[in-house]
XYZ file of C-alpha atoms in Angstrom:
610
model
C 34.372 0.369 4.757
C 34.315 -3.253 3.619
C 30.849 -4.130 2.203
C 31.354 -7.851 2.813
C 32.250 -7.354 6.466
C 30.009 -9.339 8.806
C 27.906 -7.014 10.986
C 25.244 -9.409 12.267
C 23.816 -12.915 12.426
C 20.532 -14.321 11.163
C 18.557 -17.304 12.413
C 15.503 -18.053 10.255
C 13.998 -14.583 9.690
C 15.412 -12.973 12.833
C 18.520 -10.764 12.665
C 20.831 -10.305 15.657
C 23.775 -7.963 16.034
C 27.190 -9.296 16.949
C 26.707 -8.402 20.627
C 23.467 -10.351 21.108
C 23.671 -14.033 22.060
C 22.017 -16.243 19.439
C 19.878 -18.932 21.053
C 20.122 -22.012 18.827
C 21.889 -25.315 19.223
C 22.155 -25.863 15.475
C 25.029 -23.626 14.297
C 24.333 -24.583 10.670
C 21.163 -22.475 10.858
C 23.104 -19.320 11.773
C 23.846 -17.135 8.724
C 26.209 -14.193 8.468
C 24.705 -10.769 7.763
C 27.121 -8.697 5.701
C 27.088 -4.940 5.436
C 26.016 -5.082 1.776
C 23.024 -7.331 2.533
C 19.545 -5.772 2.827
C 19.531 -6.731 6.512
C 22.962 -5.094 6.886
C 21.566 -1.842 5.523
C 18.685 -2.094 8.003
C 21.229 -2.318 10.841
C 22.950 0.794 9.488
C 19.664 2.683 9.385
C 18.659 1.599 12.875
C 21.966 2.853 14.236
C 21.555 6.098 12.284
C 18.203 6.604 14.040
C 20.088 6.373 17.359
C 22.682 8.872 16.116
C 19.775 11.216 15.250
C 18.310 10.830 18.743
C 21.666 11.507 20.406
C 22.223 14.623 18.292
C 18.723 15.947 19.053
C 19.035 15.472 22.813
C 22.474 17.084 22.878
C 21.347 20.105 20.830
C 17.873 20.471 22.372
C 18.059 19.594 26.088
C 14.768 18.486 27.621
C 13.598 16.696 24.470
C 12.217 13.234 25.211
C 12.850 10.319 22.854
C 10.177 7.706 22.207
C 10.695 5.135 19.413
C 12.916 5.100 16.324
C 12.299 2.166 13.970
C 13.613 1.297 10.538
C 11.044 1.697 7.750
C 11.099 1.173 3.987
C 13.992 3.217 2.555
C 15.016 4.738 5.870
C 14.043 5.365 9.469
C 12.281 7.828 11.738
C 12.436 8.878 15.365
C 9.583 10.380 17.380
C 10.408 13.151 19.854
C 8.364 14.964 22.479
C 9.109 18.683 22.706
C 6.929 21.680 23.460
C 8.105 23.408 20.286
C 7.833 21.028 17.307
C 10.894 20.530 15.138
C 11.032 22.081 11.675
C 13.154 21.487 8.577
C 15.172 24.554 9.588
C 16.527 22.540 12.533
C 17.974 19.890 10.216
C 21.219 21.725 9.392
C 22.408 21.767 13.004
C 21.168 18.223 13.675
C 22.876 16.774 10.589
C 26.140 18.572 11.475
C 26.163 16.998 14.939
C 25.192 13.587 13.504
C 28.141 13.774 11.109
C 30.488 14.453 14.020
C 29.152 11.406 15.889
C 29.495 9.185 12.811
C 33.056 10.319 12.111
C 34.009 9.751 15.757
C 33.570 5.990 15.234
C 31.549 5.615 18.421
C 31.048 1.932 19.370
C 27.599 0.662 20.310
C 27.662 -1.336 23.522
C 24.767 -3.578 24.548
C 23.921 -4.055 28.225
C 21.129 -5.889 30.006
C 19.554 -3.922 32.874
C 17.125 -5.157 35.553
C 13.670 -3.589 35.202
C 13.974 -1.583 38.429
C 17.296 -0.062 37.358
C 15.974 0.881 33.920
C 12.753 2.417 35.265
C 14.663 4.406 37.888
C 17.207 5.672 35.339
C 14.685 6.869 32.759
C 12.381 8.286 35.430
C 15.192 10.431 36.865
C 16.106 11.499 33.348
C 12.518 12.647 32.717
C 11.971 10.084 29.961
C 8.315 9.328 30.740
C 7.683 7.585 27.403
C 10.554 5.170 27.977
C 9.201 4.347 31.444
C 5.800 3.618 29.906
C 7.369 1.351 27.279
C 9.248 -0.641 29.916
C 6.163 -1.038 32.099
C 4.117 -2.205 29.119
C 6.797 -4.761 28.208
C 6.644 -6.137 31.737
C 2.844 -6.445 31.564
C 2.779 -7.998 28.099
C 5.795 -10.312 28.307
C 6.625 -10.637 32.010
C 10.274 -9.732 31.364
C 12.719 -9.103 34.189
C 15.358 -7.136 32.254
C 15.681 -4.934 29.177
C 18.457 -4.279 26.679
C 20.201 -0.902 26.655
C 22.486 0.343 23.893
C 25.220 2.794 24.887
C 26.671 5.159 22.305
C 29.473 7.041 24.033
C 27.892 9.118 26.820
C 24.380 8.627 25.377
C 22.188 5.558 25.768
C 18.736 4.331 24.808
C 16.290 1.554 25.576
C 16.329 -0.677 22.487
C 16.036 -4.343 21.563
C 18.484 -3.833 18.671
C 20.030 -4.954 16.425
C 22.760 -2.445 15.492
C 26.064 -2.275 13.644
C 29.134 -2.403 15.906
C 30.022 1.265 15.474
C 28.783 4.539 13.996
C 31.558 4.389 11.363
C 29.447 1.928 9.362
C 26.998 4.714 8.472
C 28.320 5.719 5.060
C 25.979 8.559 4.098
C 22.739 9.880 5.577
C 20.143 12.602 5.138
C 17.179 13.889 7.136
C 14.287 14.122 4.721
C 11.158 15.455 6.433
C 9.335 16.131 9.684
C 5.700 15.529 10.584
C 3.394 15.345 13.571
C 2.460 11.944 15.000
C 0.406 11.013 18.027
C 2.079 8.836 20.637
C 1.138 5.272 19.726
C -1.136 6.560 16.967
C -3.873 7.607 19.408
C -5.390 11.078 19.011
C -5.915 11.212 22.781
C -2.175 10.998 23.389
C 0.453 13.771 23.102
C 1.530 14.988 19.683
C 5.138 14.147 18.830
C 7.602 15.437 16.238
C 8.536 12.651 13.820
C 11.813 13.241 12.004
C 12.348 11.043 8.945
C 15.724 10.199 7.477
C 17.616 7.676 5.423
C 21.092 6.194 5.306
C 23.144 4.293 2.748
C 26.571 2.726 2.493
C 27.785 5.315 -0.032
C 27.111 8.908 -1.059
C 26.298 7.768 -4.610
C 23.550 5.473 -3.311
C 22.178 8.290 -1.183
C 22.219 10.745 -4.124
C 20.314 8.269 -6.302
C 17.738 7.842 -3.560
C 17.303 11.598 -3.080
C 16.738 12.013 -6.830
C 14.048 9.346 -6.550
C 12.392 11.261 -3.712
C 12.303 14.434 -5.815
C 10.730 12.545 -8.701
C 8.207 11.021 -6.320
C 7.223 14.523 -5.133
C 6.491 15.522 -8.727
C 4.342 12.400 -9.126
C 2.482 12.725 -5.806
C -1.061 11.605 -6.672
C -2.549 14.193 -4.317
C -0.815 16.989 -6.247
C -1.597 15.499 -9.669
C -5.145 14.752 -8.574
C -5.729 18.497 -8.281
C -3.773 19.463 -11.418
C -5.575 16.892 -13.580
C -8.949 17.509 -11.890
C -9.286 13.839 -10.944
C -10.541 13.923 -7.356
C -10.845 16.042 -4.241
C -11.084 15.505 -0.492
C -13.404 17.447 1.801
C -13.707 17.972 5.544
C -17.413 17.086 5.311
C -16.405 13.504 4.428
C -12.949 12.937 5.953
C -10.679 10.534 4.079
C -13.450 9.750 1.575
C -12.533 10.893 -1.956
C -14.882 12.657 -4.372
C -14.105 11.656 -7.960
C -14.582 14.359 -10.580
C -15.541 13.474 -14.175
C -11.896 12.973 -15.203
C -11.186 10.718 -12.244
C -14.426 8.807 -12.676
C -13.434 7.968 -16.272
C -10.101 6.450 -15.231
C -11.810 4.685 -12.309
C -14.386 3.298 -14.728
C -11.764 2.020 -17.162
C -10.065 0.072 -14.367
C -13.439 -1.366 -13.383
C -14.155 -2.380 -17.003
C -10.957 -4.449 -17.098
C -11.856 -6.185 -13.848
C -15.412 -6.836 -15.054
C -14.096 -8.387 -18.267
C -11.749 -10.622 -16.261
C -14.568 -11.680 -13.946
C -16.736 -12.600 -16.934
C -13.897 -14.505 -18.595
C -13.262 -16.607 -15.485
C -16.868 -17.366 -14.638
C -17.662 -14.969 -11.779
C -21.256 -13.821 -11.334
C -21.954 -10.297 -10.018
C -23.862 -9.759 -6.779
C -24.770 -6.661 -4.735
C -25.010 -6.665 -0.947
C -26.326 -4.037 1.515
C -24.111 -1.398 3.050
C -25.534 -1.844 6.544
C -26.179 -5.187 8.266
C -26.961 -6.219 11.832
C -24.409 -6.616 14.598
C -25.537 -10.222 15.009
C -24.237 -11.070 11.555
C -20.856 -9.408 12.214
C -20.577 -11.327 15.480
C -21.228 -14.554 13.611
C -18.571 -13.736 11.006
C -15.992 -12.910 13.677
C -15.493 -9.315 12.551
C -17.202 -7.889 15.647
C -14.656 -9.486 17.988
C -11.616 -9.102 15.749
C -12.217 -5.886 13.789
C -14.685 -3.827 15.849
C -12.349 -0.875 16.446
C -12.255 -0.247 12.676
C -16.037 -0.397 12.128
C -18.848 2.184 12.112
C -22.088 1.451 13.979
C -25.626 2.815 13.993
C -28.992 2.047 15.638
C -32.274 1.603 13.758
C -35.584 0.462 15.284
C -33.852 -0.390 18.554
C -31.421 -2.714 16.783
C -27.691 -2.236 16.387
C -26.227 -2.302 12.870
C -22.744 -1.948 11.390
C -21.594 -0.349 8.137
C -19.817 -3.143 6.304
C -16.003 -3.084 6.398
C -15.900 -6.180 4.174
C -18.170 -7.945 1.697
C -17.590 -11.599 2.602
C -20.427 -12.116 5.158
C -22.971 -10.794 2.662
C -21.787 -13.304 0.088
C -22.157 -16.064 2.687
C -25.798 -15.062 3.175
C -26.410 -15.218 -0.583
C -24.856 -18.686 -0.743
C -26.942 -19.859 2.215
C -30.178 -18.655 0.630
C -30.204 -21.663 -1.729
C -29.467 -25.351 -1.268
C -26.427 -26.491 -3.246
C -25.088 -29.708 -4.720
C -21.444 -30.552 -5.310
C -22.295 -30.439 -9.036
C -22.811 -26.643 -8.769
C -19.418 -25.958 -7.204
C -17.358 -23.929 -7.546
C -19.701 -20.965 -7.121
C -17.906 -17.698 -7.867
C -19.415 -14.375 -6.710
C -17.949 -10.946 -7.436
C -18.916 -7.489 -6.238
C -17.586 -3.974 -6.573
C -18.559 -3.506 -2.960
C -18.214 -0.194 -1.165
C -16.877 -0.636 2.345
C -16.138 1.731 5.216
C -13.312 1.342 7.708
C -12.441 3.659 10.543
C -8.812 4.510 9.870
C -7.142 6.867 12.349
C -6.730 10.410 11.072
C -2.969 10.132 11.513
C -2.615 7.326 8.956
C -5.014 8.350 6.156
C -3.214 9.515 3.030
C -4.785 10.689 -0.222
C -6.144 7.681 -2.109
C -3.628 5.307 -0.547
C -5.435 5.021 2.791
C -9.063 6.112 2.949
C -12.156 5.376 5.021
C -14.571 4.752 2.175
C -13.519 2.698 -0.831
C -14.580 0.025 -3.306
C -13.016 -3.427 -3.369
C -13.049 -5.563 -6.495
C -14.106 -8.315 -4.163
C -14.886 -11.928 -5.022
C -15.499 -15.152 -3.153
C -15.280 -18.698 -4.402
C -17.214 -21.454 -2.623
C -15.715 -24.801 -3.550
C -14.791 -28.300 -2.416
C -11.363 -29.055 -0.964
C -10.447 -30.878 -4.178
C -11.147 -27.710 -6.189
C -9.009 -25.325 -4.107
C -5.787 -25.668 -6.053
C -7.350 -25.280 -9.501
C -9.292 -22.184 -8.354
C -6.203 -20.564 -6.869
C -4.263 -21.259 -10.063
C -6.986 -19.466 -12.064
C -6.879 -16.499 -9.711
C -3.098 -16.330 -10.072
C -3.650 -16.162 -13.862
C -6.169 -13.345 -13.458
C -3.853 -11.320 -11.246
C -0.886 -11.761 -13.576
C -2.996 -10.692 -16.569
C -4.286 -7.607 -14.757
C -0.935 -6.339 -13.479
C 0.815 -7.034 -16.791
C -1.750 -4.872 -18.568
C -0.460 -1.837 -16.652
C 3.199 -2.815 -16.941
C 3.654 -3.736 -13.281
C 6.192 -6.184 -11.954
C 5.216 -7.708 -8.626
C 6.408 -9.932 -5.818
C 4.434 -12.379 -3.703
C 4.168 -12.885 0.059
C 2.597 -15.829 1.868
C 1.226 -14.655 5.218
C 0.617 -17.242 7.913
C -1.401 -17.574 11.137
C -1.515 -14.431 13.321
C -1.603 -14.404 17.117
C -5.304 -13.550 17.036
C -7.134 -16.122 14.916
C -10.253 -18.259 14.653
C -10.349 -21.964 13.772
C -8.113 -24.899 14.696
C -4.369 -25.332 14.200
C -5.031 -28.373 12.033
C -7.177 -26.335 9.648
C -4.652 -23.485 9.561
C -1.764 -25.823 8.759
C -3.754 -27.376 5.936
C -4.709 -23.984 4.513
C -1.133 -22.655 4.615
C 0.202 -25.769 2.861
C -2.452 -25.520 0.142
C -1.436 -21.946 -0.726
C 2.266 -22.798 -0.707
C 1.675 -25.805 -2.982
C -0.277 -23.669 -5.489
C 2.541 -21.115 -5.699
C 5.075 -23.903 -6.149
C 3.025 -25.422 -8.961
C 3.202 -22.221 -11.051
C 6.861 -21.688 -10.154
C 6.167 -18.408 -8.383
C 8.778 -17.488 -5.781
C 7.441 -15.956 -2.609
C 8.519 -14.486 0.697
C 7.141 -15.929 3.904
C 5.450 -13.339 6.115
C 4.897 -15.141 9.431
C 1.950 -14.056 11.569
C 0.442 -11.595 9.082
C -2.519 -13.676 7.867
C -6.128 -12.557 8.264
C -7.811 -13.677 11.483
C -9.830 -16.256 9.512
C -7.149 -17.684 7.245
C -3.707 -17.460 5.593
C -3.261 -15.317 2.506
C -1.149 -14.586 -0.536
C -0.444 -10.876 -0.959
C 0.769 -9.203 -4.150
C 3.165 -6.242 -3.981
C 3.418 -4.085 -7.098
C 6.635 -2.372 -8.131
C 5.990 0.977 -9.794
C 8.116 2.896 -12.297
C 10.154 4.418 -9.440
C 10.844 1.030 -7.886
C 8.489 1.542 -4.930
C 6.399 -1.324 -3.578
C 2.630 -1.268 -2.941
C 0.521 -4.096 -1.524
C -2.621 -4.578 -3.636
C -4.162 -7.923 -4.548
C -4.786 -10.792 -2.165
C -5.941 -14.420 -2.092
C -7.183 -15.672 1.275
C -8.119 -19.239 2.067
C -10.877 -19.605 4.663
C -12.037 -22.863 6.259
C -13.694 -21.071 9.202
C -16.288 -18.566 7.988
C -18.378 -21.083 5.980
C -18.723 -23.187 9.132
C -19.642 -20.137 11.218
C -22.491 -19.425 8.778
C -23.527 -23.106 8.576
C -22.907 -23.185 4.826
C -23.423 -26.593 3.235
C -23.573 -28.518 0.008
C -24.775 -31.987 -0.735
C -21.810 -34.174 -1.691
C -21.494 -37.065 -4.108
C -21.875 -39.369 -1.099
C -25.334 -37.838 -0.506
C -24.258 -36.305 2.821
C -23.803 -32.633 3.696
C -20.377 -30.993 3.644
C -19.017 -27.507 4.420
C -17.565 -25.652 1.431
C -14.203 -23.925 1.483
C -14.257 -20.155 0.900
C -11.586 -18.321 -1.103
C -11.484 -14.535 -0.664
C -10.007 -12.759 -3.674
C -9.243 -9.165 -4.672
C -7.141 -8.245 -7.712
C -6.682 -4.480 -7.517
C -7.429 -4.535 -3.787
C -9.038 -1.137 -3.469
C -9.925 0.748 -6.660
C -9.104 4.015 -4.903
C -5.658 2.862 -3.835
C -4.940 1.285 -7.206
C -5.852 4.526 -8.981
C -3.501 6.444 -6.685
C -0.701 4.015 -7.564
C -1.453 4.359 -11.289
C -1.337 8.165 -11.120
C 2.148 8.049 -9.618
C 3.322 5.125 -11.762
C 2.530 7.047 -14.959
C 3.236 10.488 -13.481
C -0.245 11.502 -14.649
C 0.599 10.642 -18.276
C -1.827 7.762 -18.659
C -1.679 5.491 -21.695
C -4.221 6.516 -24.295
C -6.887 3.974 -23.282
C -6.828 5.201 -19.668
C -6.522 8.956 -20.268
C -9.672 10.857 -19.225
C -9.217 13.219 -22.192
C -7.511 11.532 -25.115
C -7.475 14.187 -27.834
C -7.606 17.968 -27.669
C -8.549 19.843 -30.856
C -7.375 23.456 -31.131
C -8.512 25.803 -33.822
C -5.916 28.461 -34.579
C -8.171 30.684 -36.713
C -11.888 31.171 -37.009
C -11.686 29.915 -40.589
C -10.532 26.525 -39.319
C -13.453 26.140 -36.885
C -15.713 24.141 -39.268
C -12.904 21.648 -39.961
C -12.115 21.413 -36.239
C -15.735 20.499 -35.519
C -15.716 17.994 -38.384
C -12.658 16.251 -36.874
C -14.246 16.406 -33.427
C -17.457 14.757 -34.659
C -15.563 11.953 -36.408
C -13.407 11.153 -33.377
C -16.399 11.234 -31.021
C -18.274 8.907 -33.369
C -15.290 6.537 -33.263
C -15.585 6.439 -29.463
C -12.671 8.636 -28.416
C -12.769 11.067 -25.483
C -11.973 14.370 -27.137
C -12.741 18.048 -26.685
C -12.547 21.133 -28.858
C -11.195 24.583 -28.069
C -12.116 27.133 -30.695
C -11.782 30.096 -28.353
C -9.856 33.251 -29.278
C -7.107 32.518 -26.749
C -3.536 32.472 -28.029
C -2.337 29.093 -29.280
C 0.615 29.112 -26.868
C -1.759 29.566 -23.939
C -3.974 26.722 -25.169
C -1.033 24.360 -25.611
C 0.386 25.212 -22.184
C -2.990 24.688 -20.533
C -3.678 21.293 -22.047
C -0.104 20.042 -21.788
C -0.426 20.613 -18.054
C -3.508 18.354 -18.247
C -1.260 15.734 -19.909
C -3.650 15.108 -22.813
C -1.971 12.419 -24.996
C -2.689 14.158 -28.313
C -3.315 17.780 -29.254
C -4.427 18.564 -32.817
C -3.395 22.043 -34.000
C -5.668 23.096 -36.866
C -5.145 26.265 -38.889
C -6.044 27.444 -42.384
C -3.470 25.164 -44.060
C -4.719 22.063 -42.224
C -8.339 22.942 -43.034
C -7.583 23.444 -46.750
C -5.452 20.266 -47.018
C -7.722 18.193 -44.746
C -4.653 17.237 -42.719
C -3.703 17.299 -39.034
C -0.787 18.734 -37.087
C -0.171 16.720 -33.914
C 1.508 17.611 -30.666
C 2.137 14.758 -28.220
C 2.085 15.218 -24.455
C 5.882 14.760 -24.373
C 6.320 17.740 -26.734
C 6.946 15.736 -29.923
C 5.315 17.229 -33.046
C 4.032 15.564 -36.220
C 2.420 17.214 -39.245
C 0.662 16.321 -42.466
C -1.274 13.335 -41.083
C -4.697 12.438 -42.425
C -7.594 11.849 -40.060
C -7.731 8.234 -41.229
C -4.045 7.687 -40.377
C -4.502 9.389 -37.008
C -7.492 7.200 -36.178
C -5.426 4.128 -37.091
C -2.703 5.364 -34.732
C -5.250 5.748 -31.932
C -6.565 2.239 -32.584
C -3.049 0.811 -32.308
C -2.746 2.376 -28.851
C -6.012 0.922 -27.583
C -6.206 -1.330 -24.562
C -4.607 -4.725 -25.235
C -7.032 -7.619 -25.198
C -7.097 -9.783 -22.081
């Protein structure tokens, strides 16, 4: 297999396979997609999803196929079957997939009239495919659909694909889960089989090792082991933070508070519940209602806030402002509630109740660039503190938006110019802006190379006007301020989940909920153990003492599982010599250290200054 072989074409951001006509008159804008390119690997994975579907339908007659998209690091395919699939089915499925791949089956694209496609899939008993076609006709008014044939098997698909199954170098089915059709709990439950594919077996093996490491670092598993948080059916998808978790949560919040103070943000607090009228004015009621919670009080309808921005608008509006006061920067650790479907919630990564490190800047148009540059500094400082690399996306106007095209174009250009000024490369993400404005999103790369979207900067020319916000300008006339929405960590809950997995639960000293464990080996050493404990507590360190009669090996095993950075082992010799024996969380041992030297070591591992 030649990695530089051309397997597709690209025009702007859209990839086409070699069978699909490319509609452009400017051939200079058409780029080759080679097998080794990221887009080439996506084509391989999309075709592998089709190979999976063919194998499943051949081995399990009567199974209906639904959709099978490419996702980060792989693909999945959803199937409808009375008996859900299990991992035990994978051996037979993978064997048949391998046979299809080795047979070098070409993929052939055909365009079918709607009537022909509906009739074919209806006769075949593929009710989900019929529904998809009918929805496409309603939404887009199409008269034909694309079909991809793979030997005797075929599927409704818009593509793109590699020319043949031989381009799939190595693949693996990784997991199976339940998923509602179209994510709606009222619809049938499907079996979702996940898999991945690479150009070589070596690449696949490296990826599988990464998956195993990720399982060990799963924040839901470590959250229990380290006693950080728990989830309960009485408050679905709303985490309860235990003392250990609350300490780490609080340390993150301290950093953000210090940054806010350094850059001139003033804290505010807004109510959790506000009237429907206000959410209609902000635009959330029309554009975000399905994700909101509502209640009635005194014959009025109220909503639990999903965002903090309208409350900050009300605070701004409460006082008359002059241009001399701008920019006005408000920050809030605001708890919000969003109705996420039960099928998509996941540990701390996707919850229904969470705190945003939210902030809003009200400024003049002339101040936009300088404010965005300061926010970029804040975000870089924050992520660097935790050792994160990150990439940037600029998301532009979505299909559903408020405001004028002129305003949107101006806002998008302003964000792009700010990124250019600091020399920050970015990817364009067309159509993924917020309904009220374009945004810059920040994607963290953790220690396993995985990407997580966290911080955001959103430029908003619409909401201030909707709330009739004003300031008196230097020309002694009223003007509407510009509003910048800003979050650095995004959600504290999500950021904590990322940190747990990034560090594998072994937090740096300044973040660790318990920093030092003190273990007395003999009763005679207990007074010295308490003396050390008192000194470390006085110095501000989070430490604990275990002078129980348990065996030392049991104590060490217990607290190593808690990933305490330092364990002090104190026996008769240490007590007599006034020295310390240290055991680090990685198993390294040091002996003969004085308490003064140990305290100096702890100080050197403190949180770096901002």
